[in-house]
Short mmCIF file of C-alpha atoms in Angstrom, two decimals:
data_model
loop_
_atom_site.label_atom_id
_atom_site.label_comp_id
_atom_site.label_asym_id
_atom_site.label_seq_id
_atom_site.Cartn_x
_atom_site.Cartn_y
_atom_site.Cartn_z
CA MET A 775 -67.83 17.94 105.38
CA GLY A 776 -71.44 17.32 106.75
CA ARG A 777 -69.74 15.59 109.79
CA TRP A 778 -71.53 16.36 113.18
CA LYS A 779 -70.09 19.21 114.86
CA PRO A 780 -70.95 20.52 118.54
CA GLY A 781 -73.09 23.34 118.59
CA ALA A 782 -73.95 23.41 115.43
CA ARG A 783 -77.45 23.91 115.83
CA ASP A 784 -77.03 26.71 118.21
CA ARG A 785 -74.36 28.47 115.85
CA LEU A 786 -76.78 28.47 113.10
CA ARG A 787 -79.41 29.68 114.92
CA GLU A 788 -77.38 32.56 116.06
CA ALA A 789 -76.11 33.25 112.50
CA ALA A 790 -79.94 33.10 111.11
CA LEU A 791 -81.20 35.39 113.63
CA SER A 792 -78.13 37.88 113.16
CA LEU A 793 -78.76 37.74 109.33
CA TYR A 794 -82.14 38.24 109.80
CA LEU A 795 -82.02 41.54 111.53
CA GLU A 796 -78.89 42.89 109.22
CA ARG A 797 -80.48 41.98 105.75
CA GLY A 798 -83.98 41.26 106.56
CA PHE A 799 -85.58 37.70 106.80
CA GLU A 800 -86.76 38.00 103.12
CA GLN A 801 -83.33 38.69 101.82
CA THR A 802 -81.47 35.58 103.66
CA MET A 803 -80.67 32.68 101.95
CA VAL A 804 -80.13 29.49 103.63
CA ALA A 805 -76.82 29.18 102.27
CA ASP A 806 -75.86 32.86 103.80
CA VAL A 807 -76.58 31.07 107.13
CA ALA A 808 -74.59 28.48 106.43
CA GLU A 809 -71.56 30.00 105.60
CA ARG A 810 -71.99 32.82 108.75
CA ALA A 811 -72.14 29.29 110.72
CA GLY A 812 -68.95 27.95 108.84
CA VAL A 813 -71.24 24.71 107.88
CA THR A 814 -72.74 23.47 104.32
CA ALA A 815 -76.13 24.29 103.52
CA ARG A 816 -76.74 20.28 104.05
CA THR A 817 -75.81 20.59 107.41
CA PHE A 818 -78.57 23.52 108.11
CA PHE A 819 -80.93 21.35 106.52
CA ARG A 820 -80.34 18.61 109.10
CA TYR A 821 -81.21 20.82 111.80
CA PHE A 822 -83.89 23.03 110.05
CA ALA A 823 -86.46 22.30 107.42
CA ASP A 824 -86.53 25.99 106.06
CA LYS A 825 -85.16 29.38 107.16
CA ARG A 826 -88.47 29.98 108.97
CA GLU A 827 -88.15 26.73 111.14
CA VAL A 828 -84.89 28.22 112.61
CA LEU A 829 -87.34 30.56 114.15
CA PHE A 830 -90.30 28.38 115.33
CA ASP A 831 -88.36 24.86 115.81
CA ASP A 832 -88.70 24.99 119.44
CA SER A 833 -92.73 25.37 119.40
CA SER A 834 -93.60 21.49 119.44
CA VAL A 835 -91.20 21.24 122.29
CA LEU A 836 -92.87 24.11 123.87
CA GLU A 837 -96.08 22.49 123.66
CA GLU A 838 -94.83 18.96 124.54
CA LYS A 839 -93.56 20.21 127.72
CA SER A 840 -96.60 22.32 128.49
CA LEU A 841 -98.66 19.23 128.42
CA ALA A 842 -96.37 17.03 130.23
CA ALA A 843 -96.43 19.90 133.10
CA LEU A 844 -100.10 19.35 133.53
CA ASP A 845 -99.75 15.37 133.38
CA GLY A 846 -97.49 15.90 136.42
CA LEU A 847 -100.29 17.96 138.49
CA PRO A 848 -102.54 16.18 141.58
CA ALA A 849 -105.81 15.66 140.24
CA THR A 850 -107.29 18.19 142.54
CA THR A 851 -105.30 21.14 141.05
CA SER A 852 -107.29 24.15 140.35
CA ALA A 853 -107.19 25.12 136.20
CA LEU A 854 -105.67 28.59 137.53
CA ASP A 855 -103.06 26.41 139.30
CA ALA A 856 -102.42 24.51 136.22
CA VAL A 857 -102.02 27.65 134.19
CA ALA A 858 -99.65 28.76 136.66
CA ALA A 859 -97.73 25.77 136.19
CA VAL A 860 -97.82 25.69 132.28
CA LEU A 861 -96.26 29.09 132.64
CA ASP A 862 -93.62 28.37 135.03
CA THR A 863 -92.53 25.48 132.42
CA VAL A 864 -92.65 27.91 129.82
CA ALA A 865 -90.29 30.24 131.58
CA GLN A 866 -88.02 27.24 132.25
CA MET A 867 -88.23 26.62 128.36
CA VAL A 868 -87.69 29.73 126.93
CA GLY A 869 -84.51 30.22 129.21
CA ASP A 870 -82.73 33.43 130.18
CA ASP A 871 -81.24 34.57 127.29
CA ARG A 872 -83.26 37.61 126.71
CA GLU A 873 -80.69 39.04 124.09
CA LEU A 874 -81.62 35.79 121.84
CA ALA A 875 -85.34 35.88 122.74
CA ARG A 876 -85.35 39.74 121.69
CA LYS A 877 -83.39 39.28 118.61
CA ARG A 878 -86.17 36.60 117.31
CA GLN A 879 -89.05 38.74 118.55
CA THR A 880 -87.61 41.88 116.37
CA VAL A 881 -87.64 39.81 113.40
CA ILE A 882 -91.10 38.14 113.82
CA MET A 883 -92.59 41.60 114.17
CA ALA A 884 -90.99 42.81 111.02
CA ASN A 885 -92.53 40.24 108.82
CA ALA A 886 -96.47 39.64 108.30
CA ASP A 887 -95.95 35.89 107.73
CA LEU A 888 -93.78 35.66 110.96
CA ARG A 889 -96.15 37.38 112.74
CA GLU A 890 -98.82 34.90 111.21
CA ARG A 891 -97.14 32.08 112.27
CA GLU A 892 -96.35 32.96 115.74
CA LEU A 893 -99.95 33.76 115.96
CA ILE A 894 -100.89 30.28 114.57
CA LYS A 895 -98.48 28.57 116.95
CA LEU A 896 -99.95 30.03 120.13
CA THR A 897 -103.62 29.32 118.99
CA SER A 898 -102.46 25.85 118.39
CA LEU A 899 -100.95 25.71 122.23
CA SER A 900 -104.01 27.27 123.71
CA ALA A 901 -106.24 24.40 122.03
CA ALA A 902 -103.77 21.55 122.94
CA LEU A 903 -103.75 22.98 126.34
CA ALA A 904 -107.86 23.21 126.69
CA ASP A 905 -107.82 19.62 125.39
CA LYS A 906 -105.35 18.39 128.11
CA LEU A 907 -107.39 20.25 130.87
CA ARG A 908 -110.75 18.84 129.54
CA GLN A 909 -109.15 15.51 130.13
CA ARG A 910 -108.37 16.37 133.28
CA GLY A 911 -111.79 16.49 134.14
CA VAL A 912 -111.78 20.67 134.07
CA GLY A 913 -115.34 21.60 132.33
CA ASP A 914 -115.49 22.72 129.13
CA ILE A 915 -115.56 26.38 129.15
CA GLU A 916 -113.20 26.57 131.91
CA ALA A 917 -110.70 24.80 129.90
CA SER A 918 -110.99 27.34 126.92
CA LEU A 919 -110.93 30.03 129.44
CA ALA A 920 -107.90 28.77 131.40
CA ALA A 921 -106.06 27.98 128.20
CA GLU A 922 -106.57 31.53 126.55
CA THR A 923 -105.60 32.92 129.64
CA SER A 924 -102.66 31.30 129.86
CA VAL A 925 -101.57 32.32 126.24
CA ALA A 926 -102.69 35.67 127.08
CA VAL A 927 -100.68 36.29 130.27
CA PHE A 928 -97.59 34.68 128.08
CA ARG A 929 -97.99 37.32 125.40
CA VAL A 930 -98.13 40.34 127.88
CA ALA A 931 -95.29 39.26 130.22
CA PHE A 932 -93.24 38.16 127.38
CA SER A 933 -93.50 41.29 125.66
CA ARG A 934 -92.63 43.21 128.69
CA TRP A 935 -89.55 40.75 129.58
CA VAL A 936 -88.10 41.54 125.99
CA THR A 937 -88.65 45.54 125.70
CA ALA A 938 -88.46 46.28 129.56
CA PRO A 939 -85.12 48.42 129.98
CA GLU A 940 -83.99 46.46 133.08
CA ASN A 941 -83.32 42.63 133.10
CA HIS A 942 -86.10 40.69 135.00
CA ASP A 943 -86.65 37.06 135.42
CA LEU A 944 -89.27 35.67 133.12
CA ARG A 945 -90.87 33.50 135.43
CA ASP A 946 -91.32 36.47 137.79
CA LEU A 947 -92.79 38.37 135.12
CA LEU A 948 -95.22 35.60 133.99
CA ARG A 949 -96.21 35.21 137.85
CA GLU A 950 -96.89 38.81 138.49
CA THR A 951 -98.91 39.03 135.20
CA LEU A 952 -100.99 36.14 136.20
CA ASP A 953 -101.49 37.91 139.76
CA ARG A 954 -102.43 41.25 137.77
CA LEU A 955 -104.64 39.48 135.84
CA ARG A 956 -106.35 38.01 139.04
CA THR A 957 -106.60 41.49 140.63
CA LEU A 958 -107.98 43.17 137.25
CA THR A 959 -110.77 40.53 137.20
CA ALA A 960 -111.55 41.05 141.11
CA ASP A 961 -111.87 44.44 140.59
CA ARG A 962 -115.57 45.22 139.96
CA MET B 265 -127.19 46.95 85.08
CA GLY B 266 -124.66 48.21 88.14
CA ARG B 267 -127.77 50.23 89.04
CA TRP B 268 -128.06 50.25 92.96
CA LYS B 269 -130.17 47.61 94.30
CA PRO B 270 -131.94 47.28 98.05
CA GLY B 271 -129.99 44.75 99.91
CA ALA B 272 -127.66 43.95 97.42
CA ARG B 273 -124.95 43.57 99.72
CA ASP B 274 -126.72 41.33 101.98
CA ARG B 275 -127.64 39.06 99.17
CA LEU B 276 -124.01 39.11 98.02
CA ARG B 277 -123.01 37.85 101.35
CA GLU B 278 -125.40 35.08 101.62
CA ALA B 279 -124.67 34.23 98.07
CA ALA B 280 -120.95 34.01 98.77
CA LEU B 281 -121.55 32.27 102.41
CA SER B 282 -123.60 29.71 100.82
CA LEU B 283 -121.29 28.90 97.61
CA TYR B 284 -118.01 28.91 99.95
CA LEU B 285 -120.03 26.00 102.00
CA GLU B 286 -121.22 24.25 98.93
CA ARG B 287 -117.90 24.15 96.70
CA GLY B 288 -115.30 25.54 99.30
CA PHE B 289 -113.81 29.15 99.34
CA GLU B 290 -110.78 28.42 97.08
CA GLN B 291 -113.25 27.02 94.11
CA THR B 292 -115.96 29.71 94.46
CA MET B 293 -115.15 32.50 91.97
CA VAL B 294 -116.71 36.40 92.24
CA ALA B 295 -118.56 35.55 89.02
CA ASP B 296 -120.16 32.63 90.94
CA VAL B 297 -121.30 34.19 93.78
CA ALA B 298 -122.53 37.59 91.54
CA GLU B 299 -124.78 35.48 89.44
CA ARG B 300 -126.10 33.66 92.34
CA ALA B 301 -126.96 37.33 93.83
CA GLY B 302 -128.23 38.03 90.77
CA VAL B 303 -126.00 40.95 89.73
CA THR B 304 -123.03 41.58 87.61
CA ALA B 305 -119.47 41.37 88.82
CA ARG B 306 -118.83 44.71 88.70
CA THR B 307 -121.92 44.98 91.89
CA PHE B 308 -119.92 42.70 93.71
CA PHE B 309 -116.49 44.74 93.42
CA ARG B 310 -118.64 48.16 94.44
CA TYR B 311 -119.13 46.23 97.78
CA PHE B 312 -116.32 43.88 98.20
CA ALA B 313 -112.67 44.28 97.47
CA ASP B 314 -112.37 40.60 96.93
CA LYS B 315 -114.21 37.20 97.90
CA ARG B 316 -112.45 37.00 100.99
CA GLU B 317 -113.95 40.37 102.30
CA VAL B 318 -117.35 39.33 102.06
CA LEU B 319 -116.15 37.54 105.36
CA PHE B 320 -114.57 40.21 106.92
CA ASP B 321 -115.89 43.45 105.69
CA ASP B 322 -117.46 43.90 109.36
CA SER B 323 -113.87 44.13 111.32
CA SER B 324 -113.26 47.38 110.88
CA VAL B 325 -116.70 48.70 111.93
CA LEU B 326 -116.44 46.39 114.99
CA GLU B 327 -112.83 47.54 116.22
CA GLU B 328 -114.48 51.34 115.18
CA LYS B 329 -117.69 50.47 117.31
CA SER B 330 -115.75 48.64 120.24
CA LEU B 331 -113.36 51.63 120.67
CA ALA B 332 -116.39 54.22 120.60
CA ALA B 333 -118.09 51.97 123.38
CA LEU B 334 -115.00 52.79 125.64
CA ASP B 335 -115.14 56.59 124.70
CA GLY B 336 -118.61 56.43 126.07
CA LEU B 337 -117.71 55.10 129.72
CA PRO B 338 -117.25 57.53 132.70
CA ALA B 339 -113.42 58.05 133.65
CA THR B 340 -114.01 55.95 136.76
CA THR B 341 -114.91 52.78 135.20
CA SER B 342 -112.70 50.05 135.79
CA ALA B 343 -110.60 48.12 133.12
CA LEU B 344 -112.93 45.32 133.71
CA ASP B 345 -116.30 47.05 133.54
CA ALA B 346 -114.33 48.50 130.24
CA VAL B 347 -114.33 44.93 128.90
CA ALA B 348 -117.97 44.14 129.68
CA ALA B 349 -118.95 47.12 128.17
CA VAL B 350 -116.90 46.33 124.77
CA LEU B 351 -118.52 42.62 125.06
CA ASP B 352 -121.79 44.01 125.12
CA THR B 353 -121.15 46.09 122.10
CA VAL B 354 -119.78 43.40 120.17
CA ALA B 355 -123.01 41.38 120.91
CA GLN B 356 -125.15 44.02 119.62
CA MET B 357 -123.03 44.53 116.29
CA VAL B 358 -122.52 40.76 115.70
CA GLY B 359 -126.87 40.62 115.98
CA ASP B 360 -128.76 37.48 116.33
CA ASP B 361 -128.42 35.80 113.13
CA ARG B 362 -126.66 32.98 114.56
CA GLU B 363 -127.14 30.81 111.01
CA LEU B 364 -125.19 33.29 109.34
CA ALA B 365 -122.18 33.53 112.07
CA ARG B 366 -122.18 29.51 112.10
CA LYS B 367 -121.97 29.60 108.31
CA ARG B 368 -119.21 32.10 108.26
CA GLN B 369 -117.32 30.23 110.94
CA THR B 370 -118.05 26.90 109.19
CA VAL B 371 -116.00 28.53 106.07
CA ILE B 372 -113.28 30.18 107.84
CA MET B 373 -112.54 27.10 109.88
CA ALA B 374 -112.27 24.89 106.87
CA ASN B 375 -109.49 27.18 105.62
CA ALA B 376 -106.22 27.90 106.81
CA ASP B 377 -105.47 31.35 105.35
CA LEU B 378 -108.99 32.37 106.96
CA ARG B 379 -108.10 31.24 110.01
CA GLU B 380 -105.00 33.30 110.06
CA ARG B 381 -106.94 36.64 108.48
CA GLU B 382 -109.42 35.84 111.69
CA LEU B 383 -106.51 35.52 114.12
CA ILE B 384 -104.85 38.43 113.09
CA LYS B 385 -108.20 40.59 113.26
CA LEU B 386 -108.78 39.55 116.81
CA THR B 387 -105.13 40.44 117.61
CA SER B 388 -105.74 43.66 115.82
CA LEU B 389 -108.64 44.49 117.92
CA SER B 390 -106.70 43.40 121.13
CA ALA B 391 -103.92 45.89 120.17
CA ALA B 392 -106.47 49.20 119.51
CA LEU B 393 -108.58 48.12 122.65
CA ALA B 394 -105.36 48.21 124.46
CA ASP B 395 -104.31 51.40 123.31
CA LYS B 396 -107.69 53.35 123.81
CA LEU B 397 -107.46 51.57 127.63
CA ARG B 398 -104.19 53.27 128.31
CA GLN B 399 -105.12 56.64 126.81
CA ARG B 400 -107.99 56.02 129.27
CA GLY B 401 -105.37 56.16 132.03
CA VAL B 402 -105.49 52.33 132.70
CA GLY B 403 -102.03 51.05 133.45
CA ASP B 404 -99.79 49.64 130.56
CA ILE B 405 -99.97 46.01 131.87
CA GLU B 406 -103.54 46.27 132.80
CA ALA B 407 -104.53 47.60 129.56
CA SER B 408 -103.15 44.86 127.80
CA LEU B 409 -104.42 42.17 129.81
CA ALA B 410 -107.90 43.61 129.70
CA ALA B 411 -107.76 43.68 125.97
CA GLU B 412 -106.29 40.11 125.79
CA THR B 413 -109.23 39.05 128.49
CA SER B 414 -111.80 40.70 126.15
CA VAL B 415 -110.69 38.77 122.72
CA ALA B 416 -110.28 35.30 125.10
CA VAL B 417 -114.03 35.98 126.17
CA PHE B 418 -115.21 36.48 122.64
CA ARG B 419 -113.33 33.53 121.22
CA VAL B 420 -115.01 31.13 123.89
CA ALA B 421 -118.33 32.32 124.28
CA PHE B 422 -118.78 33.12 120.24
CA SER B 423 -117.52 29.59 119.76
CA ARG B 424 -120.32 28.27 122.41
CA TRP B 425 -123.09 30.23 120.38
CA VAL B 426 -122.28 28.95 117.49
CA THR B 427 -121.88 25.30 118.21
CA ALA B 428 -124.44 24.90 121.37
CA PRO B 429 -127.40 22.68 120.21
CA GLU B 430 -130.02 25.16 121.62
CA ASN B 431 -130.06 28.89 120.73
CA HIS B 432 -128.73 31.22 123.50
CA ASP B 433 -128.66 35.00 123.46
CA LEU B 434 -124.93 36.17 122.54
CA ARG B 435 -124.62 39.07 125.22
CA ASP B 436 -125.80 36.79 127.80
CA LEU B 437 -123.24 34.25 126.98
CA LEU B 438 -120.45 36.99 126.71
CA ARG B 439 -121.36 38.05 130.29
CA GLU B 440 -121.58 34.76 131.62
CA THR B 441 -118.12 33.57 130.32
CA LEU B 442 -116.67 36.94 132.01
CA ASP B 443 -118.10 35.63 134.92
CA ARG B 444 -116.77 32.26 134.66
CA LEU B 445 -113.13 33.84 133.92
CA ARG B 446 -113.48 35.73 137.13
CA THR B 447 -114.54 32.40 139.12
CA LEU B 448 -111.55 30.93 137.32
CA THR B 449 -108.99 33.54 138.38
CA ALA B 450 -110.40 33.73 142.02
CA ASP B 451 -110.19 30.01 142.51
CA ARG B 452 -106.73 29.33 143.99
#
């Protein structure tokens, strides 16, 4: 009981998403998730603070890796190339499990509190990116705009990725969406 | 008692903002706001559903007017010119009372629930703008990007407007910020 089992985190995530979809997020208890995953509730709490965190525990890693991606760039990199590098990192982090991403998105969209949490997460990511760009010497306004642009492109491309009938590569979609933004803003 | 008084809405808003700043949003009661404005609580509720709505009651008007601005444009207007038109309308709606805007911003930033409400409001505005652009024949992705861009430019310019030591014109700031975004995305 309570011993570490390989893959328990992934099994818990999978079980939680399935139950949130079947019964609704509000109606699912931690005990149900643990049971479905074949572990105890105590084991659940070893991995996640609560049932909401199953959906958002990757956020801090995502932010950390996005900031690290900026650290890895030459000082001469333009703000827009920095945005592109962040988007590549995000694609890598999210991975290619579109079914999992789609399930997560469906659960979040069905619940107002979860939608708010997701918005806050992206706003926090944007603020952190802007700060990091300023530290890199990007101007104040440009840093904020580049950060907001990253999030805007991510939101649009991610939504395309999970809703499209055919399976695209997320990284390609992110790059293409950024290109479309460039075309859009040039068209005047 | 309860008779209509000219300017009661504005007095209530002014009283509410002052009290939220002095005592904090949570600590202020509707009765306090009404008393400071020299009206009854009943009068307060004639204008606002609750103490939070004093801060957000303009949102639906803002959304309505932004959408109406799109309706007024020729069918040939580019998505980016549509964004510019929406931003002009927003500047007109917000008006030039920077002190009021700054107070409202300070109150909202000090409270997590209010920050969430503000985020949700802007996300809802973005979704409505994207829908309207699609109805105008703008492509699906471009419509989403243009709408997200409007909100991003608004957020950055508005924050500059309320925090800058000198008093700029909000419309000028919005236009300049959009131009900066164009430069940023062209720079690669």
